[in-house]
């Protein structure tokens, strides 16, 4: 069956006779209209993603309310996804995200591997708020639901090539081939290369790209009641990381680290000096099999559908990460990780269609190894951290929606999750030749947990074009063991973090579907919240990212998305997000006295700007037999934000604006050719995307070292595309 064509909700949508088209989403694991889905969802269609110049998930960060997506500054193969203030930034193998990423229903369980080149994407949905009932653990902030193009029964495809600034060159192709009745294949490949955007005064420039990605999808509609889909994905990256630039180095530190202060001028934006050639080499392979059984009426269940999703993902990383003029918090890193998932879904209805049921069983098992050679103040490693991890998870879930009448609906659901984690940790000290078997000496190297995440939703449609809804939901971020510990005492457990959220919203179409306005307001309570605190090991002089459970926190916010059809050719969209998080109580450890202190009035939420907004103008008009003209301008604003929990004014992120534009001529002279000219960050805005500090070295307390990473410079390019077979 041909893949369903979908339109975007957040960005300009396709028009049907001057009106906005219906948007179909799978936010609740079944297809339903976005405007009738009682969840805050932002959806991006295939055409809109192409207009945005989609490469990776970070492309849609600034056009989605209260969403921040940043690639890892230490290595570009990791993704820090932050939604409604829910955020994790450490990509160590023992850590997990707070926003879940799913591709065709398959879960990506680590930050390493969530940053990849996107190809053949049908739709991306951003589900805001806890999604613990239907999507499970580590969706405290929300979920990113990615759907790819399914092979279908028509021969078609495209070829696109691009050239641009900073020696950008690359291309992609995709071809859909019907093989026989009910069976089709789709093959896609892409490659992108670009020089570095961050000047390195000693070796290769940083933040370059060299991506290769391939995808093979097979679809078989065997009978009226059985279909099967298989997909193989491959992504390979050989690049340099974005890098850290010293913003301030305390006086006297050059005595300990000669030369480190030579690039500490805050004016040296987008410029670094490294002591060696740095690199980030990443390889990811995925195999997924989806079986779909449409069984019809079985007992009291009508239209029963059973789906089986079996997935296996393997990632391998080799990198050297430092962006300092001296060996500081650096060293080679090797990581190998494998994840197996199995999910069974049971979908159907009862009571003459008034009761809709979504339920399932989820199983996953992963294992990985992580070896980091920390070269603190020396070209020779001071410490080699070795980690071996295993995680086993199982869960059962169900959600039922009852239609009282055409206007009123209510949903009730819950998910029970059971999880066990095992971490084997050891440290090797090359200067002494000694090995510290941390996990063997610790009280335990196993973490067990279980969780129940319910959701209750009530919705009312006072008119056919208006939906009002309210919901209560629970999500959790699972706990674990501190993989960065360099002492037995620091190899400690941290508990699950739980979030309870209340949300009310309105989705409405006005003026014969020429104006669409979706608004959501939420209040969230956080318990045992996990926060990351950077410190320096006073014995081994290694960099640590300690994880603590803050006692409690609350946050509230509002999100708005609107799209207006001004004329048949002109469409304007806008988004607005407001976020107000604060810690109610937070007991931390004073790094000087080691005594507990209340820091609730001092500490921050990471990557949680108070205001985010965007405006998009899209002009689309047929120019006779010559071509179809598209002009698109995107303007985004991101407010001040913090990059770490502890207060550190020298590395806070100032507010910034981004201006992107695209001009495209498609269907040139009635053909499948199109020509596009585009630019991103046209004003060449200088803005920070991350930062960290180590405040005290004992030379001139409380000073220390402060470092920042930077957003992309202005880039531009030209795309030439040919669509065939349509």
XYZ file of C-alpha atoms in Angstrom:
726
model
C 0.000 0.000 0.000
C 1.503 3.405 -0.896
C 2.812 5.394 2.015
C 0.324 7.939 3.338
C 1.060 11.529 2.243
C 1.105 13.821 5.251
C 1.232 17.571 5.792
C 3.019 19.613 8.402
C 1.355 21.205 11.402
C 4.077 23.454 12.766
C 5.511 24.620 9.521
C 3.595 25.760 6.439
C 1.233 23.100 5.165
C 0.027 22.091 1.766
C -3.163 23.804 0.655
C -6.407 22.237 -0.515
C -8.328 24.884 -2.525
C -6.998 27.647 -0.269
C -7.490 25.748 2.995
C -5.159 23.855 5.294
C -5.130 20.101 4.782
C -5.781 17.507 7.442
C -2.653 16.246 9.190
C -2.475 12.580 10.176
C -0.205 11.507 13.064
C 0.617 8.301 14.934
C 1.310 9.932 18.298
C -0.872 7.324 20.048
C 0.350 4.385 17.888
C -2.711 4.599 15.625
C -3.411 6.913 12.704
C -5.608 9.858 13.659
C -6.073 13.494 12.778
C -3.661 15.852 14.514
C -6.535 18.202 15.317
C -8.393 15.376 17.095
C -5.348 14.086 19.038
C -5.413 15.287 22.699
C -1.631 15.642 22.954
C 0.665 18.579 22.194
C 2.242 17.432 18.922
C 4.303 19.232 16.294
C 4.382 17.423 12.938
C 6.705 17.975 9.977
C 5.852 16.505 6.579
C 8.261 15.233 3.959
C 7.877 18.375 1.836
C 8.357 20.726 4.773
C 11.476 18.881 5.906
C 12.879 19.218 2.411
C 12.160 22.961 2.408
C 13.934 23.282 5.766
C 16.991 21.561 4.319
C 16.707 18.612 6.703
C 20.000 16.920 7.444
C 19.749 15.905 11.089
C 17.190 16.348 13.860
C 18.786 19.643 14.932
C 17.258 21.199 11.798
C 13.821 21.410 13.472
C 15.017 22.613 16.866
C 14.186 26.304 16.555
C 10.762 25.877 14.906
C 9.324 23.666 17.682
C 8.192 25.327 20.934
C 10.295 24.551 24.036
C 12.595 22.185 22.112
C 16.392 22.335 22.119
C 18.374 19.843 20.029
C 22.167 20.067 20.163
C 24.841 17.789 18.827
C 27.458 16.772 21.344
C 30.260 19.311 21.551
C 32.742 16.567 22.359
C 31.563 14.374 19.492
C 29.036 15.028 16.761
C 27.615 11.509 16.828
C 25.655 12.203 20.021
C 22.435 14.202 20.370
C 21.286 16.153 23.423
C 17.502 16.427 23.153
C 15.857 18.786 25.640
C 12.082 19.288 25.706
C 10.148 21.374 28.227
C 13.309 21.639 30.346
C 13.867 17.872 30.496
C 17.477 17.327 29.501
C 20.568 15.133 29.685
C 23.816 16.221 28.045
C 26.382 13.576 29.077
C 26.669 10.923 26.351
C 28.586 8.363 28.428
C 27.322 4.823 27.816
C 25.817 4.495 31.316
C 23.538 7.489 30.693
C 20.231 7.672 28.845
C 18.222 10.535 27.328
C 15.140 12.229 28.770
C 13.519 12.506 25.341
C 12.949 9.217 23.523
C 13.741 8.873 19.809
C 11.877 6.317 17.684
C 12.280 5.438 14.003
C 9.340 3.488 12.551
C 8.460 2.485 16.102
C 11.983 1.277 17.015
C 13.633 2.858 20.059
C 17.098 4.476 20.071
C 18.176 4.054 23.671
C 21.353 6.161 23.919
C 22.429 9.678 22.984
C 25.252 8.145 20.960
C 23.508 7.119 17.760
C 20.601 9.564 17.925
C 22.521 12.090 15.793
C 22.519 10.746 12.241
C 21.921 11.841 8.673
C 18.199 11.580 7.891
C 17.165 10.124 4.561
C 13.805 9.194 3.052
C 11.809 10.638 5.964
C 8.013 10.679 5.570
C 7.197 12.586 8.754
C 8.641 13.673 12.088
C 6.371 14.174 15.098
C 7.495 15.897 18.291
C 5.341 14.692 21.197
C 5.678 17.182 24.046
C 5.200 16.159 27.671
C 5.651 12.771 29.417
C 4.925 9.812 27.129
C 5.520 7.056 29.684
C 2.308 5.108 28.990
C 2.647 4.311 25.293
C 6.368 4.968 24.720
C 7.901 3.926 28.033
C 10.991 4.875 29.986
C 13.187 7.888 29.285
C 10.386 9.924 27.709
C 10.004 12.332 30.651
C 10.208 15.344 28.353
C 8.523 13.756 25.364
C 9.249 11.659 22.310
C 10.515 12.157 18.759
C 8.549 9.868 16.448
C 10.145 9.465 12.988
C 8.379 7.697 10.115
C 10.198 6.746 6.919
C 8.813 6.279 3.402
C 7.338 2.804 2.920
C 7.960 1.058 -0.417
C 4.869 1.018 -2.647
C 3.623 -0.193 -6.014
C 4.820 2.667 -8.246
C 8.240 3.163 -9.823
C 9.515 6.546 -8.687
C 12.376 8.264 -6.972
C 14.654 11.266 -6.954
C 18.278 12.344 -7.337
C 19.606 15.482 -5.663
C 23.035 17.075 -5.611
C 24.262 20.093 -3.659
C 27.194 22.468 -3.509
C 27.776 25.273 -1.075
C 29.993 27.335 1.171
C 32.889 25.829 3.118
C 33.409 23.368 0.284
C 30.043 21.699 0.835
C 29.345 18.928 -1.662
C 27.127 15.922 -1.624
C 24.038 14.241 -2.901
C 21.286 11.732 -2.282
C 19.149 9.403 -4.317
C 16.167 7.175 -3.641
C 14.417 4.742 -5.960
C 11.195 2.829 -5.328
C 10.861 -0.395 -7.345
C 7.721 -2.590 -7.435
C 9.016 -6.159 -7.677
C 5.807 -8.136 -8.041
C 2.192 -7.936 -6.970
C 2.165 -6.785 -3.330
C 5.965 -6.616 -3.033
C 8.196 -3.554 -3.410
C 11.682 -2.355 -2.516
C 13.164 1.070 -1.888
C 16.893 1.848 -1.963
C 18.307 5.156 -0.740
C 21.828 6.521 -0.379
C 23.298 9.852 0.643
C 26.687 11.434 1.176
C 27.634 14.857 2.550
C 31.040 16.504 3.002
C 31.933 19.954 4.286
C 35.025 21.696 5.654
C 35.176 22.706 9.306
C 33.318 25.796 10.545
C 35.472 26.313 13.674
C 39.005 27.497 12.959
C 41.749 25.388 14.526
C 45.054 27.257 14.676
C 47.155 24.090 14.958
C 45.450 21.176 13.132
C 42.378 20.534 10.976
C 39.432 22.864 11.468
C 36.626 21.543 13.653
C 32.943 20.853 13.022
C 33.361 19.479 9.538
C 31.263 16.658 8.161
C 31.734 13.505 6.144
C 28.487 11.507 6.270
C 27.503 8.399 4.370
C 24.101 6.844 4.842
C 22.233 4.022 3.123
C 18.811 2.478 3.554
C 17.163 -0.610 2.076
C 13.457 -1.087 2.743
C 11.345 -4.064 1.657
C 7.555 -4.212 1.935
C 5.311 -7.192 1.258
C 1.512 -7.113 1.374
C 1.281 -10.904 1.307
C -2.465 -11.272 1.874
C -5.366 -9.074 2.916
C -4.568 -9.918 6.534
C -0.742 -10.155 6.616
C 2.050 -7.765 5.639
C 5.753 -7.613 6.412
C 8.345 -4.816 6.340
C 12.108 -5.147 6.620
C 14.582 -2.283 6.775
C 18.362 -2.053 6.900
C 19.907 1.306 7.843
C 23.583 2.222 7.778
C 25.206 5.480 8.834
C 28.924 6.281 8.828
C 30.537 9.523 9.996
C 34.214 10.488 9.848
C 34.436 14.009 11.205
C 35.923 16.396 13.708
C 33.844 17.443 16.733
C 32.433 20.893 17.290
C 34.983 21.611 19.978
C 35.509 23.695 23.115
C 37.010 27.170 23.147
C 38.463 28.467 26.442
C 36.500 31.529 27.487
C 38.474 32.375 30.625
C 41.466 30.806 32.344
C 42.374 31.830 35.880
C 45.613 33.694 36.476
C 48.432 31.347 37.367
C 46.976 28.310 35.667
C 49.591 28.510 32.923
C 52.143 27.467 35.578
C 50.418 24.082 35.772
C 49.451 23.912 32.093
C 51.972 25.889 30.026
C 50.338 27.571 27.058
C 46.747 27.042 28.125
C 46.051 30.750 28.516
C 47.212 31.611 25.019
C 43.666 31.341 23.609
C 41.684 32.428 26.626
C 40.558 35.722 25.105
C 36.716 35.718 25.066
C 36.915 37.526 21.732
C 38.375 34.482 19.993
C 34.961 33.166 18.996
C 34.869 30.100 16.788
C 38.604 29.583 17.128
C 40.412 26.847 19.022
C 43.849 25.343 19.370
C 44.292 21.609 19.846
C 47.389 19.691 20.873
C 46.652 16.830 18.500
C 44.469 16.051 15.520
C 40.993 15.338 16.875
C 38.466 13.043 15.246
C 35.088 11.420 15.703
C 34.478 8.213 13.755
C 31.069 6.634 14.121
C 29.364 3.659 12.503
C 25.761 2.534 13.053
C 23.813 -0.379 11.569
C 20.180 -1.280 12.145
C 18.000 -4.226 11.132
C 14.257 -4.033 11.721
C 11.411 -6.438 10.916
C 7.749 -5.453 11.315
C 4.979 -8.034 10.923
C 1.377 -6.874 10.719
C -1.581 -9.256 11.227
C -5.066 -7.841 10.536
C -7.314 -10.470 12.103
C -10.692 -8.735 12.025
C -13.325 -9.508 14.642
C -12.076 -11.872 17.355
C -14.491 -12.466 20.238
C -15.443 -9.132 21.824
C -12.659 -7.300 19.930
C -13.420 -5.791 16.540
C -10.798 -5.044 13.895
C -8.010 -6.722 15.879
C -4.514 -5.927 14.621
C -1.375 -7.572 16.021
C 2.007 -6.068 15.206
C 5.445 -7.485 15.933
C 8.483 -5.168 15.831
C 11.900 -6.829 16.089
C 14.966 -4.584 15.964
C 18.725 -4.845 16.369
C 21.003 -1.775 16.448
C 24.816 -1.755 16.632
C 26.937 1.375 17.092
C 30.708 1.728 17.162
C 32.554 4.908 18.090
C 36.219 5.847 18.020
C 37.186 9.412 18.842
C 39.781 11.746 20.268
C 38.164 14.698 21.977
C 39.993 17.780 23.073
C 39.773 21.390 22.021
C 42.244 22.987 24.357
C 45.732 24.339 23.757
C 46.935 21.845 26.318
C 46.032 18.298 27.315
C 42.955 18.917 29.402
C 39.953 16.644 29.844
C 40.904 14.807 26.678
C 41.863 11.440 25.367
C 40.935 8.606 23.015
C 37.502 7.050 23.446
C 36.263 3.723 22.090
C 32.698 2.543 22.488
C 30.795 -0.489 21.218
C 27.065 -0.823 21.873
C 24.321 -3.223 20.770
C 20.578 -3.038 21.418
C 17.901 -5.669 20.763
C 14.201 -4.797 21.059
C 11.022 -6.810 20.654
C 7.560 -5.294 20.872
C 4.124 -6.803 20.349
C 1.218 -4.406 19.833
C -2.466 -5.305 20.078
C -4.835 -2.759 18.524
C -8.600 -2.964 18.196
C -12.020 -1.721 19.223
C -15.069 -2.932 21.127
C -18.600 -1.903 22.049
C -19.538 -1.177 18.436
C -16.468 0.962 17.926
C -17.047 3.217 20.914
C -14.022 1.775 22.758
C -10.570 1.986 21.099
C -7.790 -0.124 22.595
C -3.994 0.150 22.250
C -1.902 -2.330 24.231
C 1.414 -4.093 24.033
C 4.423 -5.895 25.452
C 7.932 -4.457 25.182
C 11.268 -6.247 25.730
C 14.802 -4.940 25.280
C 18.337 -6.060 26.038
C 21.519 -4.110 25.444
C 25.182 -4.453 26.209
C 28.143 -2.244 25.589
C 31.765 -1.435 26.334
C 33.330 1.976 26.893
C 37.044 2.774 27.245
C 38.161 6.367 27.857
C 41.826 7.323 28.238
C 41.852 10.619 30.116
C 44.906 12.763 29.408
C 44.622 15.381 32.102
C 47.602 17.753 31.781
C 49.724 15.144 30.010
C 50.081 13.565 26.551
C 50.161 10.234 28.408
C 46.847 8.994 29.885
C 46.504 9.508 33.638
C 43.479 7.265 33.930
C 41.860 4.662 31.716
C 38.178 4.227 32.517
C 36.762 0.877 31.378
C 33.028 0.166 31.531
C 30.988 -2.855 30.545
C 27.232 -2.448 30.741
C 24.124 -4.601 30.427
C 20.484 -3.503 30.652
C 17.392 -5.717 30.496
C 13.924 -4.181 30.354
C 10.403 -5.501 30.008
C 7.111 -3.632 30.074
C 3.389 -4.095 29.521
C 1.043 -1.265 28.627
C -2.542 -0.517 27.628
C -4.627 2.537 26.891
C -8.361 2.566 26.193
C -10.310 5.475 24.714
C -14.089 5.584 25.119
C -16.344 7.729 22.923
C -19.292 8.810 25.055
C -20.785 10.570 22.039
C -19.602 12.612 19.068
C -18.319 15.364 21.378
C -16.912 13.687 24.496
C -14.013 11.200 24.746
C -11.931 9.911 27.641
C -8.757 7.807 27.746
C -7.259 5.773 30.567
C -3.959 3.954 30.321
C -0.931 2.720 32.194
C 2.434 1.071 31.706
C 4.431 -1.118 34.075
C 8.193 -1.281 33.519
C 10.797 -3.525 35.129
C 14.495 -2.925 34.537
C 17.890 -4.233 35.642
C 21.243 -2.603 34.915
C 24.708 -4.035 35.518
C 27.863 -1.905 35.253
C 31.375 -3.325 35.568
C 33.845 -0.502 36.134
C 37.603 -0.466 36.528
C 40.320 2.181 36.429
C 43.861 1.763 35.240
C 46.494 4.313 36.277
C 49.369 4.230 33.713
C 51.786 6.307 35.845
C 51.656 3.681 38.601
C 50.555 0.610 36.697
C 47.816 0.056 39.286
C 44.269 -1.073 38.533
C 41.286 -0.206 40.667
C 38.364 -2.658 40.139
C 35.729 -0.103 41.151
C 32.622 -2.235 40.720
C 34.158 -5.194 42.564
C 34.885 -3.054 45.628
C 31.614 -1.118 45.568
C 28.600 -2.280 47.588
C 26.811 -3.197 44.359
C 27.169 -2.833 40.621
C 23.518 -3.680 39.895
C 20.579 -1.324 39.717
C 17.010 -2.668 39.773
C 13.874 -0.611 39.362
C 10.222 -0.761 38.410
C 7.727 1.935 37.566
C 4.048 2.442 36.814
C 3.228 5.328 34.466
C -0.491 6.131 34.078
C -2.240 8.637 31.824
C -5.784 10.032 31.947
C -7.169 12.259 29.176
C -10.561 13.903 28.651
C -11.475 15.779 25.474
C -14.504 17.728 24.321
C -15.310 19.031 20.831
C -17.763 21.948 21.131
C -17.695 22.193 17.327
C -16.376 20.083 14.484
C -13.295 22.303 14.111
C -12.474 22.773 17.817
C -11.037 20.331 20.362
C -10.532 21.075 24.066
C -8.608 18.586 26.185
C -7.035 18.019 29.582
C -4.667 15.281 30.701
C -2.705 13.933 33.635
C 0.357 11.841 32.779
C 3.411 10.335 34.437
C 6.813 9.653 32.941
C 10.141 8.556 34.347
C 13.829 8.626 33.586
C 15.400 5.444 34.908
C 18.239 5.608 37.411
C 21.579 3.849 37.292
C 25.206 3.920 38.391
C 27.743 6.707 37.950
C 30.005 5.549 35.127
C 32.410 8.477 35.567
C 33.394 7.510 39.109
C 37.146 7.408 39.762
C 36.754 6.283 43.370
C 34.745 3.494 44.935
C 32.788 6.034 46.998
C 31.663 7.873 43.846
C 30.510 4.654 42.155
C 27.050 5.186 43.559
C 23.484 4.661 42.475
C 21.110 7.420 41.520
C 17.382 6.817 41.684
C 14.676 7.023 39.060
C 13.409 10.502 38.313
C 9.646 10.847 37.945
C 7.574 13.599 36.411
C 3.851 14.206 36.883
C 2.262 16.566 34.391
C -1.095 18.258 33.987
C -1.827 19.704 30.546
C -4.765 21.561 29.046
C -5.035 22.507 25.427
C -7.083 23.692 22.496
C -6.822 22.773 18.826
C -8.949 24.795 16.453
C -9.430 25.586 12.761
C -11.159 28.848 11.858
C -12.384 30.689 8.755
C -13.026 27.601 6.612
C -9.708 26.010 7.640
C -7.650 29.049 6.696
C -6.377 29.604 10.260
C -5.127 26.843 12.541
C -4.276 27.584 16.173
C -3.036 24.970 18.646
C -2.331 26.002 22.250
C -1.144 23.965 25.243
C -0.459 24.959 28.854
C 1.181 22.621 31.358
C 2.261 22.270 34.966
C 4.840 19.628 35.933
C 6.141 18.302 39.239
C 9.501 16.545 39.327
C 10.606 14.118 42.040
C 14.160 12.834 42.611
C 15.159 14.763 39.557
C 18.517 13.808 38.020
C 20.956 16.649 37.466
C 24.550 16.665 36.295
C 27.217 18.470 38.313
C 30.760 18.847 36.926
C 33.683 18.509 39.296
C 37.370 17.684 39.443
C 38.691 14.572 41.185
C 41.137 16.020 43.759
C 43.238 12.836 43.869
C 43.527 11.656 40.272
C 42.864 15.027 38.569
C 40.246 13.578 36.255
C 37.114 15.311 35.050
C 33.866 14.057 36.565
C 30.194 14.540 35.771
C 28.455 13.526 38.953
C 24.728 12.743 38.818
C 22.586 13.774 41.767
C 18.917 13.388 42.605
C 17.513 16.851 43.308
C 14.682 16.497 45.807
C 11.915 18.221 43.853
C 11.190 20.821 41.216
C 8.221 22.355 39.438
C 7.785 23.976 36.081
C 5.021 25.510 34.055
C 4.808 26.627 30.488
C 2.741 27.544 27.470
C 3.102 26.592 23.810
C 1.370 28.051 20.782
C 1.454 27.118 17.094
C -0.505 28.977 14.438
C -0.715 28.835 10.652
C -2.688 31.284 8.509
C -3.506 31.150 4.812
C -3.211 34.806 3.781
C -3.770 34.147 0.075
C -3.739 31.002 -2.041
C 0.001 31.634 -2.521
C 1.070 33.115 0.822
C 1.087 31.254 4.123
C 2.456 32.474 7.468
C 3.208 30.316 10.512
C 4.353 31.192 14.017
C 5.340 29.307 17.164
C 5.827 30.500 20.729
C 7.099 28.693 23.810
C 7.343 29.925 27.406
C 8.980 27.907 30.176
C 9.388 28.641 33.900
C 11.275 25.888 35.809
C 12.560 26.086 39.368
C 13.881 23.767 42.061
C 11.735 23.579 45.174
C 14.411 21.828 47.253
C 17.824 20.664 46.127
C 20.450 19.223 48.480
C 23.901 19.132 46.877
C 27.422 18.705 48.190
C 29.690 21.664 48.723
C 32.846 20.745 46.787
C 35.031 22.644 49.275
C 33.586 21.476 52.612
C 31.898 18.256 51.354
C 28.901 19.215 53.489
C 25.306 19.110 52.155
C 23.861 22.490 51.211
C 20.557 23.688 49.771
C 21.241 25.120 46.317
C 17.648 25.360 45.055
C 17.928 29.145 44.635
C 21.266 28.929 42.826
C 21.132 26.005 40.409
C 19.528 25.972 36.963
C 17.880 23.775 34.376
C 20.061 23.035 31.361
C 19.065 24.145 27.859
C 15.721 25.518 29.045
C 15.356 29.084 27.675
C 12.378 31.000 29.038
C 11.198 32.061 25.568
C 11.465 30.432 22.161
C 9.660 31.632 19.061
C 9.690 31.415 15.298
C 7.955 32.975 12.293
C 7.812 31.446 8.822
C 6.605 33.089 5.618
C 6.061 30.802 2.643
C 5.155 32.020 -0.844
C 4.296 29.333 -3.428
C 3.013 30.233 -6.913
C 2.888 28.594 -10.317
C 4.670 30.705 -12.953
C 2.785 29.496 -16.007
C 4.570 26.751 -17.924
C 7.968 27.889 -16.674
C 8.117 26.607 -13.081
C 6.617 26.623 -9.624
C 8.178 29.310 -7.430
C 8.739 28.760 -3.711
C 10.141 31.454 -1.431
C 10.509 30.532 2.220
C 11.924 32.616 5.082
C 12.356 31.261 8.626
C 13.140 33.513 11.587
C 13.735 32.049 15.063
C 14.483 33.485 18.499
C 16.014 31.619 21.465
C 16.217 33.307 24.871
C 19.070 33.230 27.394
C 19.832 29.756 28.700
C 22.161 27.801 30.976
C 24.449 25.010 29.824
C 25.069 23.412 33.191
C 23.321 23.086 36.514
C 25.806 25.048 38.620
C 25.802 28.845 38.238
C 28.519 30.010 35.870
C 27.883 33.416 34.247
C 30.942 33.203 32.018
C 29.526 30.310 29.978
C 25.836 31.086 29.977
C 24.170 31.290 26.592
C 22.987 34.728 25.501
C 19.799 35.071 23.495
C 20.152 34.826 19.726
C 18.198 34.943 16.473
C 18.598 32.835 13.337
C 17.487 33.775 9.840
C 17.193 31.095 7.143
C 15.836 31.385 3.601
C 15.202 29.247 0.547
C 14.236 30.083 -3.054
C 13.217 27.162 -5.235
C 12.072 26.710 -8.824
C 10.483 23.297 -9.298
C 8.795 21.553 -12.224
C 11.029 23.512 -14.574
C 9.342 23.596 -18.015
C 7.046 20.815 -16.888
C 9.889 18.444 -16.021
C 10.901 16.830 -12.753
C 13.886 19.191 -12.340
C 14.121 21.742 -9.539
C 16.750 24.309 -8.593
C 17.108 25.725 -5.069
C 19.297 28.385 -3.475
C 19.334 28.425 0.323
C 21.109 29.987 3.266
C 21.199 29.310 7.005
C 22.144 31.778 9.746
C 22.225 34.474 7.085
C 23.089 37.158 9.635
C 26.111 35.104 10.743
C 24.967 35.240 14.364
C 27.572 34.182 16.921
C 25.895 32.108 19.617
C 26.894 29.516 22.166
C 25.436 25.995 22.096
C 27.170 24.568 25.175
C 29.716 25.110 27.905
C 31.331 23.751 31.035
C 33.681 24.896 33.767
C 36.020 23.536 36.401
C 36.013 26.260 38.998
C 38.924 25.550 41.319
C 42.476 24.330 40.788
C 43.808 25.599 44.099
C 45.719 28.436 42.474
C 43.302 31.320 42.704
C 39.935 30.031 43.973
C 37.145 30.347 43.060
C 38.423 30.943 39.543
C 39.078 28.115 37.121
C 38.716 27.226 33.497
C 35.612 28.079 31.450
C 34.987 26.751 27.952
C 32.234 27.211 25.351
C 31.105 25.594 22.122
C 29.574 27.584 19.299
C 26.741 27.309 16.804
C 27.285 27.060 13.063
C 28.466 30.054 11.072
C 26.594 31.321 8.029
C 26.322 28.616 5.371
C 24.703 28.638 1.946
C 24.264 26.283 -0.945
C 22.605 25.287 -4.203
C 20.542 22.123 -4.693
C 19.687 20.527 -8.024
C 17.008 17.830 -7.869
C 15.283 15.527 -10.330
C 12.112 13.620 -9.456
C 11.155 10.784 -11.769
C 8.376 8.270 -12.228
C 5.601 10.421 -10.722
